[in-house]
mmCIF file of C-alpha atoms and ligand atoms in Angstrom:
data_model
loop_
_atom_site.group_PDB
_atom_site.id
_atom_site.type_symbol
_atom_site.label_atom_id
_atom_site.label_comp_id
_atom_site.label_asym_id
_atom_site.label_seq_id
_atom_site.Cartn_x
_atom_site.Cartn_y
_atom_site.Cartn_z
ATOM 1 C CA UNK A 1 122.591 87.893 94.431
ATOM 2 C CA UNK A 2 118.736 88.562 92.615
ATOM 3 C CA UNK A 3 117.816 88.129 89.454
ATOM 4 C CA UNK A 4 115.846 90.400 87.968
ATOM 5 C CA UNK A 5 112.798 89.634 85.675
ATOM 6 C CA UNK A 6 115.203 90.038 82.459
ATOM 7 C CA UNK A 7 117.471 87.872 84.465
ATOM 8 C CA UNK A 8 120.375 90.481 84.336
ATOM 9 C CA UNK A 9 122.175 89.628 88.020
ATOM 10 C CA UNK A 10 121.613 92.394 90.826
ATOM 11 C CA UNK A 11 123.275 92.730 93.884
ATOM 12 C CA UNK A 12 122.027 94.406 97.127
ATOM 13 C CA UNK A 13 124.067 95.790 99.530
ATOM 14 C CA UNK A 14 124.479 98.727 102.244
ATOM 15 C CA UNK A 15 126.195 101.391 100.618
ATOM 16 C CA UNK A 16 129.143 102.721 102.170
ATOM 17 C CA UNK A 17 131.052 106.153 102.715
ATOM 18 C CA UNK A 18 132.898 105.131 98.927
ATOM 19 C CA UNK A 19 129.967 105.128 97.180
ATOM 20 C CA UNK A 20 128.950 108.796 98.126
ATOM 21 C CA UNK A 21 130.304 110.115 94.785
ATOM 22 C CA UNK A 22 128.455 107.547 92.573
ATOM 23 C CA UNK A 23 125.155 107.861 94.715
ATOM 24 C CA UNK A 24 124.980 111.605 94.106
ATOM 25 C CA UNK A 25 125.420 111.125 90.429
ATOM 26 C CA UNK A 26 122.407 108.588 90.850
ATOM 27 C CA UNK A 27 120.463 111.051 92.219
ATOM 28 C CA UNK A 28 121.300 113.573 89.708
ATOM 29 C CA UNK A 29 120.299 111.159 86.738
ATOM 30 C CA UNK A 30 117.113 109.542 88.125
ATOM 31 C CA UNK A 31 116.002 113.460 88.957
ATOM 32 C CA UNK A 32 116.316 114.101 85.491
ATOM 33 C CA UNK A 33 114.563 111.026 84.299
ATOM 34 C CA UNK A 34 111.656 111.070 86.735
ATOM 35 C CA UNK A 35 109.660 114.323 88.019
ATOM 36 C CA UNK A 36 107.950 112.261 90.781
ATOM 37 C CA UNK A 37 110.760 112.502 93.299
ATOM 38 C CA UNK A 38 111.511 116.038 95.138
ATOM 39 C CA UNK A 39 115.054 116.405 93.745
ATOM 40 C CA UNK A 40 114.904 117.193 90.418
ATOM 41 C CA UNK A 41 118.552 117.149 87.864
ATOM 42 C CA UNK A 42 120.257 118.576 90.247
ATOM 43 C CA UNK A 43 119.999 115.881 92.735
ATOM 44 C CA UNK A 44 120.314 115.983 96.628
ATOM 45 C CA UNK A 45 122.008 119.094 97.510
ATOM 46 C CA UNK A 46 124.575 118.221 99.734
ATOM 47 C CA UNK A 47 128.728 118.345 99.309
ATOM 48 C CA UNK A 48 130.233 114.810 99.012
ATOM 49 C CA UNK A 49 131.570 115.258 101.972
ATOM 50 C CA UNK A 50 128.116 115.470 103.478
ATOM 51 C CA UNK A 51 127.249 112.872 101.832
ATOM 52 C CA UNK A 52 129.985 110.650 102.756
ATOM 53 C CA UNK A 53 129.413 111.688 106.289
ATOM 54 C CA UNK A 54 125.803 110.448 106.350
ATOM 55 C CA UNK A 55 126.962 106.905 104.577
ATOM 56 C CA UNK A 56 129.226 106.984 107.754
ATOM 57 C CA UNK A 57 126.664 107.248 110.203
ATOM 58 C CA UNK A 58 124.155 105.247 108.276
ATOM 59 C CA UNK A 59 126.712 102.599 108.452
ATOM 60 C CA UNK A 60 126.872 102.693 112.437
ATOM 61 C CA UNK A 61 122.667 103.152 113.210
ATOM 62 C CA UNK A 62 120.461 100.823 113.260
ATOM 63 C CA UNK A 63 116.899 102.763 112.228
ATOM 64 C CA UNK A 64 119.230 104.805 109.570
ATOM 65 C CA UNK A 65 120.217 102.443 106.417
ATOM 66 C CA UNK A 66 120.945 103.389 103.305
ATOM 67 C CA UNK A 67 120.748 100.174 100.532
ATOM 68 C CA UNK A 68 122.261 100.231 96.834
ATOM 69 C CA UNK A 69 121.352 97.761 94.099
ATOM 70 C CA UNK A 70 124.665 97.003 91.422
ATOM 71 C CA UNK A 71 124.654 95.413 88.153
ATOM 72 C CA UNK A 72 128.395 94.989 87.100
ATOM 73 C CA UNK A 73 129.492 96.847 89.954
ATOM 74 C CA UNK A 74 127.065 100.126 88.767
ATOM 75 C CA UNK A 75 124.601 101.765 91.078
ATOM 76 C CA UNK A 76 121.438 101.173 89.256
ATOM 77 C CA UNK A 77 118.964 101.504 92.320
ATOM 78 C CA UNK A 78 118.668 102.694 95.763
ATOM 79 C CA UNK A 79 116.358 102.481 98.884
ATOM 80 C CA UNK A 80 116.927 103.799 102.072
ATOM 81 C CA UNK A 81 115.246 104.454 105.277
ATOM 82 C CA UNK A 82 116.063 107.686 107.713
ATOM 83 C CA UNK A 83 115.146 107.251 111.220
ATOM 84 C CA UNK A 84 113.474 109.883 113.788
ATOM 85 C CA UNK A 85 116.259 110.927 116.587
ATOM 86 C CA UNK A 86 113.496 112.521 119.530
ATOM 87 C CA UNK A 87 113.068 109.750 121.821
ATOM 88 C CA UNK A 88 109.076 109.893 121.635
ATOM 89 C CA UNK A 89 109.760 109.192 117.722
ATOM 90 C CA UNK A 90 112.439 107.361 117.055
ATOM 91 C CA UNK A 91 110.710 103.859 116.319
ATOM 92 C CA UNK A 92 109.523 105.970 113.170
ATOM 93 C CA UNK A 93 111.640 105.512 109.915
ATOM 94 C CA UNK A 94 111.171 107.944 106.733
ATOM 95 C CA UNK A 95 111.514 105.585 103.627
ATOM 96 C CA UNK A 96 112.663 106.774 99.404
ATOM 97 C CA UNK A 97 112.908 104.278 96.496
ATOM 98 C CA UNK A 98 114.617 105.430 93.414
ATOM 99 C CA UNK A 99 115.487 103.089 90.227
ATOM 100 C CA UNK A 100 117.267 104.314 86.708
ATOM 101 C CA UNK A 101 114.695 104.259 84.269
ATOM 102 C CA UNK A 102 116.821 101.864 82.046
ATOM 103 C CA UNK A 103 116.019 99.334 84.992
ATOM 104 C CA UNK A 104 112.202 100.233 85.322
ATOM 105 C CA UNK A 105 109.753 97.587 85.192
ATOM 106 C CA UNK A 106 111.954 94.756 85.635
ATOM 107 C CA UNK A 107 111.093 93.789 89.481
ATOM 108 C CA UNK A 108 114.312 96.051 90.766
ATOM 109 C CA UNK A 109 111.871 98.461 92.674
ATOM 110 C CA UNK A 110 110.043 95.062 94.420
ATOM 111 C CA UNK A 111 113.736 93.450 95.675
ATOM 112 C CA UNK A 112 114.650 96.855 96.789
ATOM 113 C CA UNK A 113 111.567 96.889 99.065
ATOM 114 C CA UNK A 114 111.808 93.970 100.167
ATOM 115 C CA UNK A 115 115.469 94.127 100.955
ATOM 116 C CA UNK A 116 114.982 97.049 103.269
ATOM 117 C CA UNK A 117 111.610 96.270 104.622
ATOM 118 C CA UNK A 118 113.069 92.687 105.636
ATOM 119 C CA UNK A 119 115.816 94.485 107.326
ATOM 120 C CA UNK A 120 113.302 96.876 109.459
ATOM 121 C CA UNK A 121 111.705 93.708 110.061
ATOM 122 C CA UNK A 122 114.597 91.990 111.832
ATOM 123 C CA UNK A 123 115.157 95.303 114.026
ATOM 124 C CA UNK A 124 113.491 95.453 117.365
ATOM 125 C CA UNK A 125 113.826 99.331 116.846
ATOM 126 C CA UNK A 126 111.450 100.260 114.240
ATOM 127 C CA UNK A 127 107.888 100.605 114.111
ATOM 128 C CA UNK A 128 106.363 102.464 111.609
ATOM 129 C CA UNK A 129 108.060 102.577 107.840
ATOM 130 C CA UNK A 130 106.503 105.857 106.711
ATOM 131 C CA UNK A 131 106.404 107.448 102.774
ATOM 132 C CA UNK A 132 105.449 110.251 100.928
ATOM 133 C CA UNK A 133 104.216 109.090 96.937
ATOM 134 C CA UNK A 134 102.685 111.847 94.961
ATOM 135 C CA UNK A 135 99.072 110.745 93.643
ATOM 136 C CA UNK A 136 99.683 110.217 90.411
ATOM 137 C CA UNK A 137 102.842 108.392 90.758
ATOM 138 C CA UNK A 138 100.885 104.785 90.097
ATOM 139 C CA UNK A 139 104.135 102.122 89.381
ATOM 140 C CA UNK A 140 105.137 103.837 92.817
ATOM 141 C CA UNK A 141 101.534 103.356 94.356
ATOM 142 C CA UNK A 142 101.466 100.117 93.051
ATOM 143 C CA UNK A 143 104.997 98.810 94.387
ATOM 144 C CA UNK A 144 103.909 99.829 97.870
ATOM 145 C CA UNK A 145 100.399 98.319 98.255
ATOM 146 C CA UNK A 146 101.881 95.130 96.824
ATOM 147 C CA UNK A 147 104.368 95.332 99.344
ATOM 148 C CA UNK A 148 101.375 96.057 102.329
ATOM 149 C CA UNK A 149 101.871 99.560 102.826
ATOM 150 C CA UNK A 150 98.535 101.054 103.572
ATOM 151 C CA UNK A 151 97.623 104.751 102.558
ATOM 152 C CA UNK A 152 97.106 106.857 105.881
ATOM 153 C CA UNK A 153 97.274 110.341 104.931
ATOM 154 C CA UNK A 154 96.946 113.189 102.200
ATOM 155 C CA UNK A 155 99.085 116.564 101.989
ATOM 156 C CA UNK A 156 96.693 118.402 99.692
ATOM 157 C CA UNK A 157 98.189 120.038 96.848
ATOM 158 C CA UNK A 158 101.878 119.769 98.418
ATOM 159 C CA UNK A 159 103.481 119.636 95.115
ATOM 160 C CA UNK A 160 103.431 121.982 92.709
ATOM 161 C CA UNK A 161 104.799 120.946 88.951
ATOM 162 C CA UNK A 162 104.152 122.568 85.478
ATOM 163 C CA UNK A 163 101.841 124.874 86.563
ATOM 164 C CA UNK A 164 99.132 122.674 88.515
ATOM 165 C CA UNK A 165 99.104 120.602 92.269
ATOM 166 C CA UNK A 166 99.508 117.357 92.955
ATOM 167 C CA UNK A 167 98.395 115.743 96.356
ATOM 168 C CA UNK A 168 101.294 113.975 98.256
ATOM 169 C CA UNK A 169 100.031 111.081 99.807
ATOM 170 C CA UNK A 170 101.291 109.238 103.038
ATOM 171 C CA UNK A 171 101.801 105.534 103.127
ATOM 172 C CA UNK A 172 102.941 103.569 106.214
ATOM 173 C CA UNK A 173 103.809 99.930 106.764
ATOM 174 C CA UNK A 174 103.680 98.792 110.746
ATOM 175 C CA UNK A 175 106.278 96.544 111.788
HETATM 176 C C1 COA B 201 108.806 103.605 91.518
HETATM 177 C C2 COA B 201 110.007 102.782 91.118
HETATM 178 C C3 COA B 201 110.994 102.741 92.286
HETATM 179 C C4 COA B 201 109.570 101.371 90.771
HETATM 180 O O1 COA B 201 110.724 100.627 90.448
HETATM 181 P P1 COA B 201 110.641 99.392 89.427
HETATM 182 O O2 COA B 201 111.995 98.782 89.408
HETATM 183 O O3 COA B 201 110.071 99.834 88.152
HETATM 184 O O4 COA B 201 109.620 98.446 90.232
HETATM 185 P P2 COA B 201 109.120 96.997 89.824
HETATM 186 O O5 COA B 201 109.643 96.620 88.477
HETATM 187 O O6 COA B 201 109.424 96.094 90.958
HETATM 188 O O7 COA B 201 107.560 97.222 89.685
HETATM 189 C C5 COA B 201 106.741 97.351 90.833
HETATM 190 C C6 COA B 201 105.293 97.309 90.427
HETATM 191 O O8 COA B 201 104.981 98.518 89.722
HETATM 192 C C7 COA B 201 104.088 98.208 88.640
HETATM 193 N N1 COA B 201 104.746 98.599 87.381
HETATM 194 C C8 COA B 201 106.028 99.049 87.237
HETATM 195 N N2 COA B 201 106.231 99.382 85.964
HETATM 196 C C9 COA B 201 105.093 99.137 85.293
HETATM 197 C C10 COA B 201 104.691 99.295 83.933
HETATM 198 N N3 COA B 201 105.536 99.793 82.993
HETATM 199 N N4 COA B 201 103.430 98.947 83.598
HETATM 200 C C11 COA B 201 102.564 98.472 84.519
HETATM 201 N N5 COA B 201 102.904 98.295 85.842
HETATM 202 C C12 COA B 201 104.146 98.628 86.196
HETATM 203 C C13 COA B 201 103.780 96.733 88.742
HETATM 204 O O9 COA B 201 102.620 96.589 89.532
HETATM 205 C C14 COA B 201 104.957 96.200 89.459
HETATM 206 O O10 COA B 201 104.693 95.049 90.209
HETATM 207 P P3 COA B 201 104.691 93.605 89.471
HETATM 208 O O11 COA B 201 105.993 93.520 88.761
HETATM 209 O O12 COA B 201 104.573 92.635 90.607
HETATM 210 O O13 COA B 201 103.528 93.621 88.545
HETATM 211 C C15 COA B 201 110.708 103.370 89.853
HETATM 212 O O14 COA B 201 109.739 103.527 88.835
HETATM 213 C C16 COA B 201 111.357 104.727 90.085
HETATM 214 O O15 COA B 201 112.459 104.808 90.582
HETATM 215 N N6 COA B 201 110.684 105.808 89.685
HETATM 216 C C17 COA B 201 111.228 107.146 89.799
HETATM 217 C C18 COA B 201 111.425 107.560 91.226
HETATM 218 C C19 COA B 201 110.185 107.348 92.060
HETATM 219 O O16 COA B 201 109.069 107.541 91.612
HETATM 220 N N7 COA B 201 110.415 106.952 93.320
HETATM 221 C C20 COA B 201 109.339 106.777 94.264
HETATM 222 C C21 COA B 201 108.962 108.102 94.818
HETATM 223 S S1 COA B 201 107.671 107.954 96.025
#
């Protein structure tokens, strides 16, 4: 149990196969609120089935986690980490942070982070946490460098939104 810095009570957990239905509708809604993630209102586009699957199997890795934050039982929050399967990769981890705007501001994004870069942490498995943030995406930016990722990369003009290009950059955290 967290507090947050309104001192509404959060809890972190792994999410599990169950919460496949409610995570897609997370996705859906912070989409809509937010252009700075790749999904847009119409979420992850998978089958719940899919999704279910990949809670599943997320459930039984070790470099492949998926974390939900609840208030009241809700999904407000979610942070999860994908790991690399080649062998010459695998101690590489792809990481994506996404809160409910309701929530925003209110230290959610920071225990999130922390949650799952304490738990890569405590693996002997992973290496390197790596992200993508889009340049202009500065709560984002700022959530990361507070947290010690370090900017190692830029994907010139990668996204394209409302008619202009955005850089995406890369951030990494070593373990
Ligand atoms: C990015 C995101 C996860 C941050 O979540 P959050 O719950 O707002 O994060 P926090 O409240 O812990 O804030 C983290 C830092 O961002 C900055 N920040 C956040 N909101 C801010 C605001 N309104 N004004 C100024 N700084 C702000 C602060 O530096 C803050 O750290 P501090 O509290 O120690 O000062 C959230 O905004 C989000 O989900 N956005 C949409 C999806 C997204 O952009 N995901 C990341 C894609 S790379």
């Amino acid at each position: 149990m967290k507090f947050l810095k309104d001192n509404t009570i959060v809890d972190i957990m792994e999410a599990k196969p169950e919460d496949a239905e409610e995570l897609l509708e997370l996705f859906k809604k912070v989409g809509s609120e937010s252009t700075n993630l790749i999904m847009d209102h119409n979420g992850l586009d998978i089958s719940l089935e899919e999704e279910r699957k990949y809670l599943k199997e997320a459930n039984e890795a070790i470099t492949t986690k998926h974390f939900v934050a609840k208030v009241d039982g809700k999904i407000v929050g979610d942070c999860g980490i994908k790991g690399h399967k080649a062998s010459k990769t695998k101690h590489n981890v792809d990481l994506g942070i996404s809160v409910l705007k309701e929530f925003w501001n209110k230290g959610l994004g920071t225990i999130l982070l922390e949650h799952t870069v304490n738990y890569a942490r405590i693996t002997a498995e992973i290496k390197n946490v790596y992200l993508e943030v889009r340049e202009d995406n500065d709560f984002a930016i700022k959530l990361y460098e507070k947290l010690g990722f370090k900017k190692v990369g830029v994907m010139p003009d990668k996204i394209f939104l409302d008619g202009k290009y955005y850089d995406e950059l890369i951030y990494l955290l070593q373990i």
